[in-house]
Amino acid sequence: MVVDQKEHLVPQVYLKQWACEDSITILDCKSGEFKKVQVFEYNRKLNFYDIGWHEPNLAKHNENEFCRLESEYLKFLNSVASQKGLIQEKWQAYCDRLVALMFVRTESYWNVFNFILKHPKGREKLLNEIYFDMPLYLNVQKIALEMFPSTEPINIVLCDIARNVQSKLQYFNQIILRTNPKERPFITSTNPVLMFSNSSDTSTFFHLTSEIYLPLSPEYCLYMFHPKHCSSNNKLQDFPNGRISEATPDFVWDMCTKLKLFSGSSEFIMPQGIVPSELKKLDRDELSKLDSEFGGFYKSLIHQD
């Protein structure tokens, strides 16, 4: 029997990095209002990632994958904090998986993929891209999508989208930026993973030209890019690969604002001590736009005659 469960759209262990006594301070991007909420109760929905199987392990497959990843998160942060500037190889692979799963788990991107999969043309193109190297499994998943009409289609292929993204991320450079959280901390949001494409190519949902940001805590932020697709405008790419580098307070703030680090977010998650008036200076209209170039091609395809 499958037990009902409220599932966090942003992992609890992740949110707790911004918490004080198990509560976090939230800024609503639309209203501009601040509120305090318990981490356990925040941003969770009943059986959100479920697949329509009667067998519990299969029904909760997505949530179980997330839980396995989350169980290692504190070990990962402790390793980052204890290392003298170096990201261990084990944790580099973990970062790939972390980014990939948090990317597809976030509701903004989850909605875009779900939209694509509900339209025949979009579904065909997306499935062909995900399973280009697994033609037999492609047919299996097409059958599964027909077998469970009551299941949101994204949940059937969610972990496979993450696998596809992870397979590309293994070729990306990784830089962890460290700031003094008491001076200028990293903030996060309901859309923690941000991908910015530097390509006009709309043939794929994930470009090798993408630049990726994921705040890990108020003190650390992960930045990733492909070394063969560098942007001359981003000075982060001058930092050494596979290392933990210091970022100045002004640089952190510039990153959070000018690079639209939290576009597509409905709410900001603020660390303790940040000045609310400073956060209100952000252009909320700009920050509320979903930065989803990967969905543009499929949406335009769907609306073609």
mmCIF file of C-alpha atoms in Angstrom:
data_model
loop_
_atom_site.group_PDB
_atom_site.id
_atom_site.type_symbol
_atom_site.label_atom_id
_atom_site.label_comp_id
_atom_site.label_asym_id
_atom_site.label_seq_id
_atom_site.Cartn_x
_atom_site.Cartn_y
_atom_site.Cartn_z
ATOM 1 C CA MET A 1 0.000 0.000 0.000
ATOM 2 C CA VAL A 2 1.288 3.427 -0.972
ATOM 3 C CA VAL A 3 1.296 5.846 1.973
ATOM 4 C CA ASP A 4 0.355 9.468 1.321
ATOM 5 C CA GLN A 5 3.244 11.836 1.864
ATOM 6 C CA LYS A 6 3.758 15.579 1.599
ATOM 7 C CA GLU A 7 6.915 16.019 -0.475
ATOM 8 C CA HIS A 8 9.171 19.071 -0.391
ATOM 9 C CA LEU A 9 9.702 20.777 -3.732
ATOM 10 C CA VAL A 10 12.984 22.172 -2.370
ATOM 11 C CA PRO A 11 14.773 19.648 -0.102
ATOM 12 C CA GLN A 12 14.521 20.137 3.655
ATOM 13 C CA VAL A 13 18.219 19.524 4.253
ATOM 14 C CA TYR A 14 18.966 22.263 1.724
ATOM 15 C CA LEU A 15 16.510 24.777 3.218
ATOM 16 C CA LYS A 16 17.907 24.224 6.710
ATOM 17 C CA GLN A 17 21.171 25.864 5.647
ATOM 18 C CA TRP A 18 19.262 29.180 5.661
ATOM 19 C CA ALA A 19 17.252 28.385 8.823
ATOM 20 C CA CYS A 20 17.392 29.636 12.370
ATOM 21 C CA GLU A 21 15.854 27.268 14.908
ATOM 22 C CA ASP A 22 14.157 25.319 12.068
ATOM 23 C CA SER A 23 12.432 28.368 10.580
ATOM 24 C CA ILE A 24 13.286 30.404 7.489
ATOM 25 C CA THR A 25 12.497 33.965 6.457
ATOM 26 C CA ILE A 26 10.680 34.243 3.119
ATOM 27 C CA LEU A 27 10.183 37.195 0.784
ATOM 28 C CA ASP A 28 7.188 36.913 -1.543
ATOM 29 C CA CYS A 29 8.333 38.239 -4.921
ATOM 30 C CA LYS A 30 4.851 39.465 -5.908
ATOM 31 C CA SER A 31 3.627 41.100 -2.705
ATOM 32 C CA GLY A 32 7.005 42.100 -1.271
ATOM 33 C CA GLU A 33 5.888 40.795 2.111
ATOM 34 C CA PHE A 34 8.125 38.929 4.535
ATOM 35 C CA LYS A 35 7.089 35.930 6.585
ATOM 36 C CA LYS A 36 8.646 33.282 8.808
ATOM 37 C CA VAL A 37 7.801 29.628 8.198
ATOM 38 C CA GLN A 38 8.877 26.270 9.573
ATOM 39 C CA VAL A 39 11.198 24.394 7.214
ATOM 40 C CA PHE A 40 9.204 21.183 7.661
ATOM 41 C CA GLU A 41 5.984 22.862 6.485
ATOM 42 C CA TYR A 42 7.426 24.956 3.674
ATOM 43 C CA ASN A 43 6.754 24.413 -0.027
ATOM 44 C CA ARG A 44 5.510 20.821 0.042
ATOM 45 C CA LYS A 45 2.679 19.081 -1.782
ATOM 46 C CA LEU A 46 0.896 15.792 -1.282
ATOM 47 C CA ASN A 47 2.338 12.943 -3.400
ATOM 48 C CA PHE A 48 3.688 15.532 -5.843
ATOM 49 C CA TYR A 49 6.310 13.266 -7.460
ATOM 50 C CA ASP A 50 4.340 9.993 -7.322
ATOM 51 C CA ILE A 51 3.977 7.494 -10.148
ATOM 52 C CA GLY A 52 0.703 5.563 -10.382
ATOM 53 C CA TRP A 53 2.001 2.175 -9.263
ATOM 54 C CA HIS A 54 0.431 0.223 -6.397
ATOM 55 C CA GLU A 55 3.846 -1.028 -5.277
ATOM 56 C CA PRO A 56 5.265 1.582 -2.822
ATOM 57 C CA ASN A 57 8.898 1.552 -4.002
ATOM 58 C CA LEU A 58 7.846 2.107 -7.595
ATOM 59 C CA ALA A 59 5.227 4.721 -6.725
ATOM 60 C CA LYS A 60 7.744 6.672 -4.620
ATOM 61 C CA HIS A 61 10.700 6.104 -6.960
ATOM 62 C CA ASN A 62 11.346 9.820 -7.541
ATOM 63 C CA GLU A 63 11.096 10.784 -3.888
ATOM 64 C CA ASN A 64 13.364 7.866 -2.916
ATOM 65 C CA GLU A 65 16.006 9.072 -5.380
ATOM 66 C CA PHE A 66 15.854 12.531 -3.865
ATOM 67 C CA CYS A 67 16.157 11.143 -0.337
ATOM 68 C CA ARG A 68 19.299 9.181 -1.218
ATOM 69 C CA LEU A 69 20.893 12.343 -2.565
ATOM 70 C CA GLU A 70 19.779 14.473 0.381
ATOM 71 C CA SER A 71 21.241 12.018 2.899
ATOM 72 C CA GLU A 72 24.730 12.944 1.652
ATOM 73 C CA TYR A 73 24.245 16.716 1.567
ATOM 74 C CA LEU A 74 25.629 17.544 5.001
ATOM 75 C CA LYS A 75 28.656 15.305 4.399
ATOM 76 C CA PHE A 76 29.247 17.199 1.162
ATOM 77 C CA LEU A 77 29.079 20.611 2.873
ATOM 78 C CA ASN A 78 31.344 19.423 5.665
ATOM 79 C CA SER A 79 33.855 18.248 3.096
ATOM 80 C CA VAL A 80 33.759 21.627 1.340
ATOM 81 C CA ALA A 81 34.280 23.420 4.650
ATOM 82 C CA SER A 82 37.201 21.201 5.645
ATOM 83 C CA GLN A 83 39.057 21.252 2.336
ATOM 84 C CA LYS A 84 41.855 23.707 1.638
ATOM 85 C CA GLY A 85 40.557 24.988 -1.663
ATOM 86 C CA LEU A 86 39.998 21.637 -3.398
ATOM 87 C CA ILE A 87 36.761 19.879 -4.373
ATOM 88 C CA GLN A 88 37.295 16.130 -3.930
ATOM 89 C CA GLU A 89 36.587 13.965 -6.974
ATOM 90 C CA LYS A 90 33.858 12.057 -5.129
ATOM 91 C CA TRP A 91 31.987 15.281 -4.441
ATOM 92 C CA GLN A 92 32.424 16.564 -7.984
ATOM 93 C CA ALA A 93 30.314 13.611 -9.150
ATOM 94 C CA TYR A 94 27.863 14.367 -6.347
ATOM 95 C CA CYS A 95 27.535 17.963 -7.576
ATOM 96 C CA ASP A 96 26.589 16.734 -11.053
ATOM 97 C CA ARG A 97 23.821 14.584 -9.597
ATOM 98 C CA LEU A 98 22.715 17.289 -7.168
ATOM 99 C CA VAL A 99 22.314 19.918 -9.885
ATOM 100 C CA ALA A 100 20.548 17.514 -12.254
ATOM 101 C CA LEU A 101 17.997 16.286 -9.707
ATOM 102 C CA MET A 102 17.336 19.689 -8.131
ATOM 103 C CA PHE A 103 16.870 21.127 -11.618
ATOM 104 C CA VAL A 104 14.077 18.743 -12.612
ATOM 105 C CA ARG A 105 12.570 18.725 -9.107
ATOM 106 C CA THR A 106 11.974 22.498 -8.984
ATOM 107 C CA GLU A 107 8.347 23.319 -9.689
ATOM 108 C CA SER A 108 9.083 25.965 -12.348
ATOM 109 C CA TYR A 109 11.014 23.562 -14.556
ATOM 110 C CA TRP A 110 8.812 20.610 -13.559
ATOM 111 C CA ASN A 111 5.842 22.540 -14.989
ATOM 112 C CA VAL A 112 7.605 23.311 -18.268
ATOM 113 C CA PHE A 113 8.607 19.676 -18.823
ATOM 114 C CA ASN A 114 5.106 18.528 -17.895
ATOM 115 C CA PHE A 115 3.616 20.972 -20.393
ATOM 116 C CA ILE A 116 5.879 19.624 -23.123
ATOM 117 C CA LEU A 117 5.049 15.992 -22.361
ATOM 118 C CA LYS A 118 1.299 16.601 -22.511
ATOM 119 C CA HIS A 119 1.529 17.574 -26.173
ATOM 120 C CA PRO A 120 2.248 14.817 -28.772
ATOM 121 C CA LYS A 121 4.857 16.779 -30.740
ATOM 122 C CA GLY A 122 6.655 18.047 -27.680
ATOM 123 C CA ARG A 123 6.567 14.612 -26.049
ATOM 124 C CA GLU A 124 8.075 12.881 -29.085
ATOM 125 C CA LYS A 125 10.952 15.340 -29.365
ATOM 126 C CA LEU A 126 11.749 15.402 -25.659
ATOM 127 C CA LEU A 127 11.660 11.609 -25.313
ATOM 128 C CA ASN A 128 13.906 11.173 -28.338
ATOM 129 C CA GLU A 129 16.435 13.506 -26.752
ATOM 130 C CA ILE A 130 16.327 11.853 -23.318
ATOM 131 C CA TYR A 131 16.611 8.295 -24.672
ATOM 132 C CA PHE A 132 18.774 8.858 -27.754
ATOM 133 C CA ASP A 133 21.218 6.261 -26.374
ATOM 134 C CA MET A 134 18.522 3.883 -25.062
ATOM 135 C CA PRO A 135 16.116 3.098 -27.949
ATOM 136 C CA LEU A 136 14.579 0.037 -26.268
ATOM 137 C CA TYR A 137 13.883 1.934 -23.073
ATOM 138 C CA LEU A 138 12.347 4.720 -25.153
ATOM 139 C CA ASN A 139 9.596 2.334 -26.251
ATOM 140 C CA VAL A 140 9.077 1.125 -22.681
ATOM 141 C CA GLN A 141 8.599 4.667 -21.424
ATOM 142 C CA LYS A 142 6.209 5.519 -24.244
ATOM 143 C CA ILE A 143 4.060 2.592 -23.109
ATOM 144 C CA ALA A 144 4.342 3.682 -19.469
ATOM 145 C CA LEU A 145 3.133 7.170 -20.349
ATOM 146 C CA GLU A 146 0.027 5.615 -21.904
ATOM 147 C CA MET A 147 -0.508 3.136 -19.045
ATOM 148 C CA PHE A 148 -0.746 5.779 -16.310
ATOM 149 C CA PRO A 149 -2.925 8.605 -17.650
ATOM 150 C CA SER A 150 -3.679 9.807 -14.115
ATOM 151 C CA THR A 151 0.040 10.286 -13.358
ATOM 152 C CA GLU A 152 1.626 13.589 -14.351
ATOM 153 C CA PRO A 153 3.809 12.525 -17.322
ATOM 154 C CA ILE A 154 6.899 14.328 -16.046
ATOM 155 C CA ASN A 155 7.005 12.030 -12.992
ATOM 156 C CA ILE A 156 7.377 8.947 -15.187
ATOM 157 C CA VAL A 157 10.517 10.269 -16.894
ATOM 158 C CA LEU A 158 11.762 12.718 -14.250
ATOM 159 C CA CYS A 159 14.822 10.753 -13.122
ATOM 160 C CA ASP A 160 15.698 9.987 -16.741
ATOM 161 C CA ILE A 161 15.771 13.698 -17.565
ATOM 162 C CA ALA A 162 18.109 14.111 -14.591
ATOM 163 C CA ARG A 163 20.284 11.256 -15.897
ATOM 164 C CA ASN A 164 20.522 12.968 -19.291
ATOM 165 C CA VAL A 165 21.527 16.292 -17.713
ATOM 166 C CA GLN A 166 24.022 14.585 -15.398
ATOM 167 C CA SER A 167 25.707 12.829 -18.324
ATOM 168 C CA LYS A 168 26.463 16.245 -19.833
ATOM 169 C CA LEU A 169 27.442 17.939 -16.592
ATOM 170 C CA GLN A 170 30.342 15.538 -16.064
ATOM 171 C CA TYR A 171 32.243 17.544 -18.702
ATOM 172 C CA PHE A 172 31.614 20.894 -17.001
ATOM 173 C CA ASN A 173 34.080 22.802 -14.860
ATOM 174 C CA GLN A 174 33.080 23.244 -11.221
ATOM 175 C CA ILE A 175 33.909 26.224 -9.040
ATOM 176 C CA ILE A 176 32.650 26.712 -5.493
ATOM 177 C CA LEU A 177 32.577 30.338 -4.390
ATOM 178 C CA ARG A 178 32.946 31.124 -0.713
ATOM 179 C CA THR A 179 31.773 34.339 0.911
ATOM 180 C CA ASN A 180 31.615 35.667 4.445
ATOM 181 C CA PRO A 181 27.937 35.028 5.264
ATOM 182 C CA LYS A 182 27.977 37.709 7.980
ATOM 183 C CA GLU A 183 28.913 40.392 5.434
ATOM 184 C CA ARG A 184 27.130 39.385 2.231
ATOM 185 C CA PRO A 185 25.555 35.908 2.202
ATOM 186 C CA PHE A 186 24.245 33.983 -0.756
ATOM 187 C CA ILE A 187 20.461 33.852 -0.854
ATOM 188 C CA THR A 188 18.362 31.158 -2.456
ATOM 189 C CA SER A 189 14.799 30.668 -3.626
ATOM 190 C CA THR A 190 12.070 28.302 -4.723
ATOM 191 C CA ASN A 191 14.060 27.872 -7.939
ATOM 192 C CA PRO A 192 17.579 27.120 -6.650
ATOM 193 C CA VAL A 193 19.217 25.882 -9.878
ATOM 194 C CA LEU A 194 19.627 28.519 -12.561
ATOM 195 C CA MET A 195 20.781 27.746 -16.089
ATOM 196 C CA PHE A 196 21.636 30.490 -18.564
ATOM 197 C CA SER A 197 22.217 29.513 -22.169
ATOM 198 C CA ASN A 198 24.614 31.496 -24.339
ATOM 199 C CA SER A 199 23.335 29.895 -27.535
ATOM 200 C CA SER A 200 20.478 30.672 -29.904
ATOM 201 C CA ASP A 201 20.258 26.971 -30.780
ATOM 202 C CA THR A 202 16.802 25.674 -29.846
ATOM 203 C CA SER A 203 17.323 22.043 -30.821
ATOM 204 C CA THR A 204 17.902 20.862 -27.257
ATOM 205 C CA PHE A 205 16.607 21.621 -23.769
ATOM 206 C CA PHE A 206 20.136 21.593 -22.318
ATOM 207 C CA HIS A 207 22.940 23.479 -24.054
ATOM 208 C CA LEU A 208 26.626 22.855 -23.510
ATOM 209 C CA THR A 209 26.905 26.648 -23.545
ATOM 210 C CA SER A 210 24.845 26.793 -20.343
ATOM 211 C CA GLU A 211 26.178 28.467 -17.228
ATOM 212 C CA ILE A 212 24.790 27.032 -13.998
ATOM 213 C CA TYR A 213 24.464 28.489 -10.511
ATOM 214 C CA LEU A 214 23.366 26.712 -7.348
ATOM 215 C CA PRO A 215 23.695 28.406 -3.937
ATOM 216 C CA LEU A 216 24.701 25.634 -1.518
ATOM 217 C CA SER A 217 24.377 27.631 1.713
ATOM 218 C CA PRO A 218 24.705 31.271 2.794
ATOM 219 C CA GLU A 219 28.475 30.712 2.616
ATOM 220 C CA TYR A 220 28.900 28.701 -0.608
ATOM 221 C CA CYS A 221 27.653 28.775 -4.196
ATOM 222 C CA LEU A 222 28.399 26.293 -6.987
ATOM 223 C CA TYR A 223 29.129 27.615 -10.481
ATOM 224 C CA MET A 224 29.487 25.334 -13.541
ATOM 225 C CA PHE A 225 30.330 25.884 -17.206
ATOM 226 C CA HIS A 226 31.709 23.881 -20.130
ATOM 227 C CA PRO A 227 35.403 24.741 -20.746
ATOM 228 C CA LYS A 228 34.943 24.635 -24.535
ATOM 229 C CA HIS A 229 32.063 27.094 -24.400
ATOM 230 C CA CYS A 230 33.434 29.950 -22.327
ATOM 231 C CA SER A 231 31.850 33.379 -22.063
ATOM 232 C CA SER A 232 34.261 36.285 -22.293
ATOM 233 C CA ASN A 233 31.845 38.346 -20.175
ATOM 234 C CA ASN A 234 31.915 36.119 -17.105
ATOM 235 C CA LYS A 235 34.967 36.567 -14.926
ATOM 236 C CA LEU A 236 33.986 33.543 -12.847
ATOM 237 C CA GLN A 237 35.462 31.420 -15.603
ATOM 238 C CA ASP A 238 38.912 32.747 -14.717
ATOM 239 C CA PHE A 239 38.726 30.934 -11.366
ATOM 240 C CA PRO A 240 40.573 27.571 -11.200
ATOM 241 C CA ASN A 241 38.516 24.475 -11.958
ATOM 242 C CA GLY A 242 37.726 22.048 -9.155
ATOM 243 C CA ARG A 243 38.598 24.486 -6.430
ATOM 244 C CA ILE A 244 36.970 26.590 -3.741
ATOM 245 C CA SER A 245 37.627 30.291 -4.309
ATOM 246 C CA GLU A 246 36.929 33.412 -2.282
ATOM 247 C CA ALA A 247 34.333 35.894 -3.503
ATOM 248 C CA THR A 248 34.164 39.487 -2.289
ATOM 249 C CA PRO A 249 30.900 40.769 -0.744
ATOM 250 C CA ASP A 250 30.297 43.179 -3.633
ATOM 251 C CA PHE A 251 30.892 40.402 -6.129
ATOM 252 C CA VAL A 252 28.310 38.200 -4.383
ATOM 253 C CA TRP A 253 25.679 40.914 -4.460
ATOM 254 C CA ASP A 254 26.424 41.688 -8.094
ATOM 255 C CA MET A 255 25.989 38.013 -8.913
ATOM 256 C CA CYS A 256 22.651 37.829 -7.118
ATOM 257 C CA THR A 257 21.213 40.828 -8.922
ATOM 258 C CA LYS A 258 22.721 41.526 -12.329
ATOM 259 C CA LEU A 259 22.900 37.865 -13.311
ATOM 260 C CA LYS A 260 19.255 37.393 -12.274
ATOM 261 C CA LEU A 261 20.352 34.512 -10.138
ATOM 262 C CA PHE A 262 16.850 33.804 -8.904
ATOM 263 C CA SER A 263 14.666 34.379 -11.969
ATOM 264 C CA GLY A 264 11.569 32.222 -12.068
ATOM 265 C CA SER A 265 11.270 32.232 -8.298
ATOM 266 C CA SER A 266 8.045 32.968 -6.486
ATOM 267 C CA GLU A 267 9.825 33.432 -3.157
ATOM 268 C CA PHE A 268 13.289 34.253 -1.857
ATOM 269 C CA ILE A 269 14.750 32.356 1.094
ATOM 270 C CA MET A 270 16.821 34.746 3.153
ATOM 271 C CA PRO A 271 19.647 34.011 5.576
ATOM 272 C CA GLN A 272 19.592 35.505 9.032
ATOM 273 C CA GLY A 273 20.963 39.030 9.221
ATOM 274 C CA ILE A 274 20.352 40.181 5.638
ATOM 275 C CA VAL A 275 18.868 43.676 5.509
ATOM 276 C CA PRO A 276 15.308 43.489 4.083
ATOM 277 C CA SER A 277 15.536 46.972 2.543
ATOM 278 C CA GLU A 278 18.512 45.831 0.458
ATOM 279 C CA LEU A 279 16.668 42.828 -0.866
ATOM 280 C CA LYS A 280 13.713 45.002 -1.864
ATOM 281 C CA LYS A 281 15.976 46.867 -4.277
ATOM 282 C CA LEU A 282 15.885 43.859 -6.600
ATOM 283 C CA ASP A 283 13.794 44.232 -9.730
ATOM 284 C CA ARG A 284 11.052 41.757 -8.878
ATOM 285 C CA ASP A 285 9.447 41.958 -12.336
ATOM 286 C CA GLU A 286 12.736 40.919 -13.889
ATOM 287 C CA LEU A 287 13.423 38.279 -11.262
ATOM 288 C CA SER A 288 9.981 36.714 -11.584
ATOM 289 C CA LYS A 289 10.475 35.760 -15.237
ATOM 290 C CA LEU A 290 11.206 32.080 -15.736
ATOM 291 C CA ASP A 291 14.581 31.719 -17.398
ATOM 292 C CA SER A 292 13.662 28.649 -19.421
ATOM 293 C CA GLU A 293 15.264 28.844 -22.857
ATOM 294 C CA PHE A 294 15.216 25.051 -22.909
ATOM 295 C CA GLY A 295 11.408 25.144 -23.077
ATOM 296 C CA GLY A 296 11.167 27.742 -25.830
ATOM 297 C CA PHE A 297 11.787 25.421 -28.722
ATOM 298 C CA TYR A 298 9.241 22.867 -27.606
ATOM 299 C CA LYS A 299 6.577 25.491 -26.950
ATOM 300 C CA SER A 300 7.091 27.039 -30.390
ATOM 301 C CA LEU A 301 6.945 23.567 -31.921
ATOM 302 C CA ILE A 302 3.706 22.780 -30.119
ATOM 303 C CA HIS A 303 2.006 25.944 -31.367
ATOM 304 C CA GLN A 304 2.968 25.425 -35.000
ATOM 305 C CA ASP A 305 0.151 24.623 -37.395
#
